Coordinates of C-alpha atoms in Angstrom, one line a residue:
M1 CA 12.7 -51.2 -47.4
L2 CA 14.7 -52.6 -50.3
Q3 CA 17.1 -50.3 -50.8
T4 CA 19.0 -49.5 -54.7
D5 CA 21.4 -46.6 -54.6
T6 CA 25.0 -47.4 -54.5
I7 CA 26.8 -46.9 -51.1
A8 CA 30.6 -47.1 -50.1
A9 CA 32.7 -47.4 -47.2
I10 CA 36.7 -48.0 -45.8
A11 CA 36.3 -52.0 -44.9
T12 CA 39.2 -52.1 -43.1
A13 CA 41.1 -50.5 -39.6
I14 CA 42.0 -47.1 -40.1
V15 CA 45.9 -47.2 -38.2
P16 CA 48.6 -44.2 -38.9
Q17 CA 51.6 -46.1 -40.5
Q18 CA 50.0 -49.8 -39.7
G19 CA 48.2 -52.2 -42.2
S20 CA 49.8 -53.1 -44.9
V21 CA 46.3 -52.9 -47.1
G22 CA 43.2 -51.3 -47.0
I23 CA 40.1 -52.2 -48.9
V24 CA 37.2 -50.0 -49.9
R25 CA 34.0 -51.8 -50.4
V26 CA 31.2 -50.3 -53.0
S27 CA 27.9 -52.0 -53.7
G28 CA 24.6 -51.2 -55.5
T29 CA 24.0 -50.8 -59.3
E30 CA 26.3 -47.9 -60.3
S31 CA 29.4 -50.3 -58.3
V32 CA 31.2 -50.9 -61.6
A33 CA 30.2 -48.2 -63.6
I34 CA 32.4 -46.4 -60.9
A35 CA 34.9 -48.5 -60.9
R36 CA 35.7 -48.3 -64.5
Q37 CA 35.7 -44.4 -63.9
L38 CA 38.4 -44.7 -61.5
F39 CA 40.1 -48.2 -61.8
R40 CA 42.8 -48.2 -65.0
V41 CA 44.3 -51.9 -65.9
P42 CA 46.8 -52.0 -68.2
G43 CA 47.0 -54.9 -70.2
R44 CA 44.4 -57.1 -71.6
Q45 CA 42.6 -58.4 -68.2
T46 CA 39.0 -59.1 -68.9
W47 CA 36.5 -57.6 -66.4
E48 CA 34.6 -60.5 -65.0
S49 CA 32.9 -61.6 -61.8
H50 CA 35.1 -63.0 -59.3
R51 CA 38.0 -61.7 -60.5
I52 CA 41.1 -59.8 -59.6
L53 CA 42.0 -57.6 -61.2
Y54 CA 45.8 -55.4 -61.1
G55 CA 46.0 -51.3 -61.6
Y56 CA 45.7 -47.6 -60.7
V57 CA 43.1 -46.0 -58.9
Q58 CA 43.3 -42.6 -61.1
H59 CA 41.3 -38.6 -60.5
P60 CA 38.9 -39.0 -63.7
Q61 CA 39.3 -35.3 -64.5
T62 CA 43.0 -34.9 -63.9
Q63 CA 44.1 -38.7 -64.5
T64 CA 46.3 -38.3 -61.2
V65 CA 47.4 -41.1 -59.7
V66 CA 45.8 -42.2 -56.3
D67 CA 47.4 -45.5 -56.0
E68 CA 48.1 -48.3 -56.9
A69 CA 45.5 -51.4 -56.4
L70 CA 43.9 -55.0 -57.3
L71 CA 40.4 -54.3 -57.5
L72 CA 37.7 -58.0 -56.7
L73 CA 34.8 -57.8 -58.9
M74 CA 32.1 -59.9 -57.5
L75 CA 28.6 -59.6 -59.7
A76 CA 25.1 -59.9 -58.1
P77 CA 23.6 -62.7 -56.6
R78 CA 27.0 -64.2 -56.1
S79 CA 28.3 -61.3 -53.7
Y80 CA 28.4 -60.7 -49.4
T81 CA 25.0 -58.5 -50.7
R82 CA 23.5 -60.0 -54.1
E83 CA 24.4 -56.5 -55.1
D84 CA 27.2 -56.1 -57.9
V85 CA 30.2 -55.4 -55.5
V86 CA 33.7 -54.1 -56.1
E87 CA 36.4 -54.1 -53.8
F88 CA 39.4 -51.6 -53.8
H89 CA 42.4 -53.3 -52.3
C90 CA 45.1 -50.1 -51.2
H91 CA 47.6 -49.9 -49.4
G92 CA 47.5 -49.6 -46.0
G93 CA 47.4 -46.7 -43.9
I94 CA 45.3 -43.4 -43.5
M95 CA 45.6 -41.0 -47.3
A96 CA 45.1 -43.9 -50.3
V97 CA 42.2 -45.3 -48.7
Q98 CA 40.6 -41.8 -48.1
Q99 CA 41.4 -40.8 -51.4
V100 CA 40.0 -43.7 -52.9
L101 CA 36.2 -43.5 -50.8
Q102 CA 36.4 -39.7 -51.6
L103 CA 36.7 -40.5 -55.4
C104 CA 33.9 -43.0 -54.7
L105 CA 31.4 -40.8 -53.4
E106 CA 32.4 -38.1 -55.7
Q107 CA 31.4 -40.7 -58.9
G108 CA 27.7 -41.1 -57.3
A109 CA 28.3 -43.3 -54.2
R110 CA 26.9 -42.4 -50.8
L111 CA 28.6 -43.2 -47.9
A112 CA 27.2 -46.7 -46.4
Q113 CA 25.7 -46.1 -42.4
P114 CA 26.6 -48.7 -39.9
G115 CA 25.8 -52.3 -40.7
E116 CA 24.6 -51.3 -44.2
F117 CA 26.5 -53.8 -46.1
T118 CA 25.0 -56.8 -43.9
L119 CA 21.5 -54.9 -44.0
R120 CA 20.8 -55.6 -47.5
A121 CA 22.8 -58.8 -47.4
F122 CA 19.8 -59.8 -45.1
L123 CA 17.1 -57.5 -47.0
N124 CA 18.2 -59.2 -50.2
G125 CA 17.8 -63.0 -48.4
R126 CA 21.4 -63.4 -48.4
L127 CA 21.2 -63.9 -44.1
D128 CA 18.8 -64.3 -42.1
L129 CA 18.7 -61.9 -38.9
T130 CA 20.5 -64.1 -36.4
Q131 CA 23.4 -65.2 -38.9
A132 CA 23.6 -61.0 -39.5
E133 CA 24.1 -61.0 -35.6
S134 CA 26.5 -63.6 -35.5
I135 CA 28.7 -61.6 -37.8
A136 CA 28.7 -59.1 -35.5
D137 CA 29.3 -61.0 -32.8
L138 CA 32.3 -62.5 -34.9
V139 CA 33.9 -59.3 -35.7
G140 CA 34.0 -58.0 -31.6
S141 CA 34.4 -61.4 -30.5
Q142 CA 37.7 -61.0 -27.9
S143 CA 38.6 -64.9 -27.5
P144 CA 38.2 -68.3 -29.4
Q145 CA 35.5 -69.8 -27.9
A146 CA 33.5 -66.4 -28.3
A147 CA 33.9 -66.5 -32.3
E148 CA 33.3 -70.2 -32.0
S149 CA 29.8 -69.5 -31.3
A150 CA 29.1 -66.5 -33.5
L151 CA 30.6 -68.9 -36.3
A152 CA 27.8 -71.2 -35.0
G153 CA 25.0 -68.6 -35.7
L154 CA 26.5 -67.7 -39.0
Q155 CA 26.2 -71.4 -40.1
G156 CA 22.4 -71.2 -39.1
K157 CA 23.0 -73.1 -36.0
L158 CA 20.5 -70.7 -34.0
A159 CA 18.4 -70.5 -36.9
Q160 CA 17.4 -73.9 -38.1
P161 CA 15.9 -74.9 -34.3
I162 CA 14.2 -71.5 -34.6
R163 CA 12.6 -72.2 -37.6
Q164 CA 11.3 -76.0 -37.0
L165 CA 10.3 -74.7 -33.7
R166 CA 8.3 -71.8 -35.7
S167 CA 7.0 -74.2 -38.4
T168 CA 5.8 -77.1 -35.7
C169 CA 3.7 -73.9 -34.0
L170 CA 2.4 -73.0 -37.4
E171 CA 1.5 -77.0 -38.1
I172 CA -0.6 -76.4 -34.9
L173 CA -2.3 -73.7 -35.2
A174 CA -2.7 -75.3 -39.1
E175 CA -5.1 -78.0 -37.1
V176 CA -6.9 -76.0 -34.5
E177 CA -7.7 -73.5 -37.3
A178 CA -9.3 -76.1 -39.9
R179 CA -11.3 -77.7 -37.0
I180 CA -13.0 -74.0 -36.3
D181 CA -13.3 -73.4 -40.1
F182 CA -14.6 -77.0 -40.8
E183 CA -15.6 -78.3 -38.0
D184 CA -18.3 -80.8 -39.5
D185 CA -16.0 -81.7 -41.6
L186 CA -13.0 -83.0 -40.0
P187 CA -12.3 -85.4 -37.5
P188 CA -12.1 -84.2 -33.7
L189 CA -8.6 -82.3 -32.9
D190 CA -6.2 -84.6 -31.2
E191 CA -5.9 -82.7 -28.3
G192 CA -3.6 -85.5 -27.0
W193 CA -1.4 -84.5 -30.2
V194 CA -1.0 -81.1 -29.7
K195 CA -0.4 -81.1 -25.6
V196 CA 3.1 -83.4 -27.1
Q197 CA 4.0 -81.4 -29.9
L198 CA 3.5 -77.9 -27.2
A199 CA 5.8 -80.0 -24.3
A200 CA 8.5 -79.9 -27.0
V201 CA 8.4 -77.0 -29.0
L202 CA 9.3 -75.4 -24.7
T203 CA 11.4 -77.9 -23.7
T204 CA 14.0 -76.7 -27.0
V205 CA 12.9 -73.3 -26.0
E206 CA 14.0 -73.6 -22.7
Q207 CA 16.9 -75.5 -23.8
I208 CA 17.5 -72.5 -25.8
L209 CA 16.8 -69.6 -23.9
A210 CA 19.6 -70.9 -21.3
T211 CA 22.3 -70.1 -23.2
A212 CA 21.5 -66.4 -22.7
D213 CA 23.5 -66.2 -19.6
R214 CA 27.1 -67.7 -22.0
G215 CA 26.8 -65.7 -24.8
E216 CA 26.7 -62.3 -22.8
L217 CA 29.5 -63.8 -20.7
L218 CA 31.2 -64.1 -24.4
R219 CA 30.4 -61.0 -25.6
S220 CA 31.0 -58.7 -22.9
G221 CA 33.2 -60.6 -20.5
L222 CA 33.7 -60.8 -16.8
K223 CA 34.7 -57.5 -14.9
V224 CA 36.9 -58.9 -11.6
A225 CA 38.3 -56.4 -9.3
I226 CA 41.3 -57.4 -7.3
V227 CA 40.7 -54.9 -3.6
G228 CA 42.7 -55.4 -0.3
R229 CA 43.9 -52.9 1.6
P230 CA 48.0 -52.0 0.9
N231 CA 50.9 -53.9 0.5
V232 CA 49.1 -57.2 0.1
G233 CA 50.0 -58.0 -3.5
K234 CA 47.5 -56.6 -5.2
S235 CA 49.8 -55.8 -8.0
S236 CA 51.8 -58.3 -7.7
L237 CA 48.6 -61.2 -8.4
L238 CA 47.7 -58.9 -11.4
N239 CA 51.7 -59.1 -12.7
S240 CA 51.7 -62.8 -12.2
W241 CA 47.8 -63.2 -13.3
S242 CA 48.7 -61.6 -16.8
R243 CA 52.4 -62.1 -17.3
S244 CA 53.2 -58.7 -17.2
D245 CA 54.3 -55.6 -15.6
R246 CA 51.2 -53.5 -16.0
A247 CA 51.2 -52.4 -12.2
I248 CA 54.1 -51.2 -10.2
V249 CA 55.0 -53.2 -7.2
T250 CA 57.1 -51.7 -4.7
D251 CA 56.8 -52.2 -0.4
L252 CA 55.8 -49.0 0.0
P253 CA 52.0 -48.8 0.4
G254 CA 49.8 -46.6 -1.2
T255 CA 51.8 -47.4 -4.8
T256 CA 49.0 -48.1 -6.9
R257 CA 47.3 -44.5 -6.8
D258 CA 44.5 -45.4 -9.5
V259 CA 43.1 -47.9 -11.5
V260 CA 45.4 -50.3 -13.8
E261 CA 43.2 -52.7 -16.0
S262 CA 44.7 -55.9 -17.8
Q263 CA 42.4 -57.8 -20.1
L264 CA 43.1 -61.8 -19.9
V265 CA 40.7 -65.0 -21.3
V266 CA 40.0 -67.2 -18.6
G267 CA 38.3 -70.6 -20.1
G268 CA 36.9 -68.9 -22.6
I269 CA 35.8 -66.7 -21.0
P270 CA 37.2 -62.5 -21.4
V271 CA 38.0 -60.9 -18.4
Q272 CA 38.6 -57.6 -17.4
V273 CA 41.2 -57.5 -14.3
L274 CA 40.9 -54.3 -12.1
D275 CA 43.7 -54.1 -10.0
T276 CA 42.5 -51.1 -7.6
A277 CA 45.0 -49.0 -5.0
G278 CA 44.8 -49.9 -1.4
I279 CA 41.5 -48.9 0.7
R280 CA 42.6 -47.3 3.8
E281 CA 42.1 -44.2 5.2
A282 CA 44.7 -41.4 3.3
A283 CA 45.7 -38.3 3.6
D284 CA 47.6 -37.6 0.3
Q285 CA 44.5 -36.4 -1.9
V286 CA 45.7 -38.2 -5.2
E287 CA 45.8 -41.4 -2.7
K288 CA 42.1 -40.7 -1.7
I289 CA 40.7 -40.6 -5.1
G290 CA 42.3 -44.0 -6.0
V291 CA 40.5 -44.8 -3.1
E292 CA 37.3 -43.6 -3.7
R293 CA 37.8 -45.3 -7.4
S294 CA 38.8 -48.5 -6.0
R295 CA 35.9 -48.4 -3.8
L296 CA 33.2 -48.1 -6.9
A297 CA 35.1 -50.5 -9.0
A298 CA 34.5 -52.7 -6.2
Q299 CA 30.8 -52.1 -6.1
T300 CA 30.3 -52.4 -9.8
A301 CA 33.0 -55.9 -10.8
D302 CA 31.1 -58.7 -11.6
L303 CA 33.6 -60.9 -9.0
V304 CA 35.9 -59.3 -6.3
L305 CA 39.4 -60.6 -5.5
L306 CA 39.5 -60.0 -2.1
T307 CA 43.1 -60.2 -1.5
I308 CA 44.3 -60.3 1.8
D309 CA 47.8 -61.4 3.3
A310 CA 48.7 -64.8 4.9
S311 CA 51.6 -63.2 7.2
A312 CA 49.6 -60.6 8.8
G313 CA 46.1 -62.4 8.8
W314 CA 42.7 -61.6 8.9
T315 CA 43.2 -57.6 10.1
D316 CA 40.3 -55.0 11.2
A317 CA 41.4 -53.4 8.0
D318 CA 40.6 -56.3 6.1
Q319 CA 37.2 -56.8 7.9
A320 CA 36.1 -53.5 7.2
I321 CA 36.6 -53.8 3.2
Y322 CA 35.2 -57.4 3.4
Q323 CA 31.4 -55.8 4.7
Q324 CA 31.7 -53.0 1.9
V325 CA 32.0 -55.9 -0.8
N326 CA 30.5 -59.0 0.1
H327 CA 27.3 -58.5 -1.1
R328 CA 29.2 -58.8 -4.5
P329 CA 30.7 -62.6 -6.2
L330 CA 33.8 -63.2 -4.1
I331 CA 36.8 -64.9 -3.7
L332 CA 39.3 -64.8 -0.7
V333 CA 43.0 -64.7 -2.1
I334 CA 45.2 -65.2 0.6
N335 CA 48.7 -64.2 -0.5
K336 CA 52.2 -64.3 0.8
V337 CA 51.2 -68.1 2.2
D338 CA 55.1 -69.0 1.7
L339 CA 55.0 -66.4 4.6
V340 CA 53.7 -69.1 7.2
Q341 CA 54.0 -72.2 8.3
S342 CA 51.9 -75.2 6.8
G343 CA 48.8 -75.0 9.0
G344 CA 49.1 -71.6 10.3
M345 CA 46.4 -69.8 7.3
P346 CA 44.6 -67.0 9.0
D347 CA 40.7 -67.2 10.2
F348 CA 38.5 -65.5 7.8
P349 CA 34.2 -65.5 8.0
A350 CA 32.8 -68.2 7.7
A351 CA 30.6 -67.2 5.1
I352 CA 33.3 -67.0 2.7
A353 CA 32.9 -69.9 0.3
S354 CA 35.5 -70.0 -2.3
V355 CA 39.7 -69.5 -0.8
V356 CA 42.9 -69.5 -3.1
Q357 CA 45.9 -69.6 -1.5
T358 CA 48.6 -67.5 -3.9
V359 CA 52.0 -66.5 -3.9
A360 CA 51.9 -64.1 -6.3
A361 CA 55.5 -62.8 -6.4
Q362 CA 56.4 -66.5 -7.4
N363 CA 53.1 -66.6 -9.6
R364 CA 52.0 -69.5 -7.3
G365 CA 48.2 -70.3 -7.4
I366 CA 47.4 -68.5 -10.3
D367 CA 45.6 -71.7 -11.9
E368 CA 44.1 -72.3 -9.0
L369 CA 42.5 -68.8 -8.9
E370 CA 41.2 -69.0 -12.2
Q371 CA 39.6 -72.6 -11.7
A372 CA 37.8 -70.6 -8.8
I373 CA 36.9 -68.4 -11.0
L374 CA 35.1 -70.7 -13.7
A375 CA 33.4 -72.5 -10.9
I376 CA 31.4 -69.3 -9.4
V377 CA 31.1 -68.6 -13.4
Q378 CA 29.7 -72.1 -13.7
R379 CA 27.2 -72.1 -10.9
G380 CA 25.6 -68.5 -11.6
T381 CA 25.1 -69.7 -14.9
V382 CA 23.1 -71.8 -16.4
Q383 CA 24.6 -74.0 -19.6
A384 CA 22.4 -76.0 -21.4
A385 CA 24.1 -79.0 -23.2
N386 CA 25.2 -79.9 -26.9
L387 CA 24.4 -76.3 -27.8
D388 CA 27.1 -74.9 -29.3
F389 CA 25.8 -71.3 -29.9
A390 CA 24.7 -68.4 -27.4
I391 CA 21.9 -66.1 -28.4
N392 CA 21.8 -62.6 -27.5
Q393 CA 19.6 -60.0 -25.1
R394 CA 17.4 -59.4 -28.0
Q395 CA 16.8 -63.4 -29.1
A396 CA 16.3 -64.0 -25.4
A397 CA 13.5 -61.6 -24.8
A398 CA 11.9 -63.4 -28.3
L399 CA 12.1 -66.9 -26.9
T400 CA 10.6 -65.6 -23.6
T401 CA 7.9 -64.7 -24.8
A402 CA 7.3 -66.8 -27.3
K403 CA 7.6 -69.4 -24.1
A404 CA 5.1 -67.8 -22.1
A405 CA 2.7 -67.8 -24.8
L406 CA 3.1 -71.1 -25.3
Q407 CA 2.1 -72.1 -21.9
Q408 CA -0.4 -69.9 -21.9
V409 CA -1.6 -72.2 -24.6
Q410 CA -1.5 -74.9 -22.3
Q411 CA -3.0 -73.4 -19.1
T412 CA -5.8 -72.3 -22.3
I413 CA -6.3 -76.5 -23.1
A414 CA -6.0 -77.6 -19.5
D415 CA -8.5 -75.0 -18.8
Q416 CA -11.0 -76.4 -21.5
L417 CA -11.7 -72.5 -23.6
P418 CA -12.9 -73.0 -26.8
L419 CA -10.5 -73.4 -29.4
D420 CA -10.4 -69.5 -30.8
F421 CA -8.7 -68.6 -28.1
W422 CA -6.1 -71.5 -28.5
T423 CA -5.3 -69.8 -31.5
I424 CA -4.4 -65.9 -29.9
D425 CA -0.8 -67.7 -28.2
L426 CA -0.2 -69.5 -30.6
R427 CA 0.2 -66.5 -32.8
L428 CA 2.1 -64.6 -30.3
A429 CA 4.4 -67.3 -30.4
I430 CA 4.6 -67.4 -33.9
Q431 CA 5.4 -63.9 -34.0
A432 CA 8.2 -64.0 -31.6
L433 CA 10.1 -66.5 -33.4
G434 CA 9.6 -65.5 -36.3
E435 CA 11.4 -62.3 -34.8
I436 CA 14.4 -63.9 -33.8
T437 CA 14.9 -64.6 -37.8
G438 CA 13.7 -61.6 -39.3
E439 CA 10.5 -63.5 -41.2
E440 CA 8.5 -61.0 -38.8
I441 CA 10.5 -57.5 -37.6
T442 CA 10.0 -53.9 -37.9
E443 CA 12.2 -51.5 -39.6
S444 CA 12.6 -49.7 -35.7
V445 CA 13.8 -53.2 -34.7
L446 CA 16.1 -54.0 -37.7
D447 CA 17.6 -49.8 -37.2
Q448 CA 18.5 -50.7 -33.7
I449 CA 19.9 -54.2 -34.5
F450 CA 22.3 -52.6 -37.5
S451 CA 23.0 -49.4 -35.8
R452 CA 25.5 -51.3 -33.3
F453 CA 27.9 -52.8 -36.5
C454 CA 30.9 -50.7 -37.4
I455 CA 30.6 -48.9 -40.9
G456 CA 31.8 -50.9 -44.2
K457 CA 30.2 -54.0 -42.5

């Protein structure tokens, strides 16, 4: 699967009239030759590895200057891909980087596929698969905690324990197979030692598996829908929480006609907050559409904030909305508590366990709301102690396979089956663990993983 051709791509975001620098990255055996064809260096600058050159990108035939730029040389194996890599650091925007990329392609480079630079780094032994996936997570992280988790994976904090688990399983397999092949020449297998080793491996596997839910939250975040009847303060709650004026706030019911979205971070978890139109029977066609979208948002949200007006109490309309959303994780937000006397809080269904009092218009109760959200997340998410990384769905699936195989080995031992039966599931566990780091992986799986990367990474 090793690649020998030269690839090129724009490695920075392209935004019109924004961005001071744009980078075109080239990797492969012809990368330096392409750079020499396109880059004119004034003075006596030396073309050496890990040196930055100043000069001009020129069209090789017309000698037209395309951009004033810097050229970074990184020769194999001291590069990201362990191939010869050059980077043209151009002016930002659209035109400069696109023209430089086009010139690289005309000189024989091929446009890189999504994630192909990182794929080459993996294939050339620069990274293992967990580190490669952590790079994608780091690029896409939406909170400091997500970035920290991705960085831990990039530093090998996931790969190290996985390799140790696989090494232990290989050691057990070697001892078992030695007794099968050389039964008369070796002492009997220490079954107690095998049981202890298997139990220790399973314990670690379960600890790592426990980070899967946390990893999913850090990567994809939490979708929270604010629902309720009109004029209970949903939009005020969103504006207060997001510290912005995303939603229009008036005393008129039905002001919010569509779902308004805001992106927040709560306790390190990315949160997508949806302020929905007030749910009621509407005569206006536009409001009807908004109400239907509100119901859909509530049905698909990870968490519902059912908001009511403290001064109006728990109404029949509130009860009707509650019956539509009570199958979802739910927090009751009693808003406008400043309008009722102390102890005059409305009654509500006893089944609602999480309740927060707010005065959204005065920014009161937001901290308590965030704590209630984190409490629900904590109750629904198993956290592993002393582990600063979090696995993704692919890694969790492989670990689940390894766990089942190891448990089957334990059952095989308990059933006193012959040693040959032990090796079957031991090999399955070893293979599953190897899939996590990439020591045992198929080309189709690699294609699936790296296709999710951005082009140029």
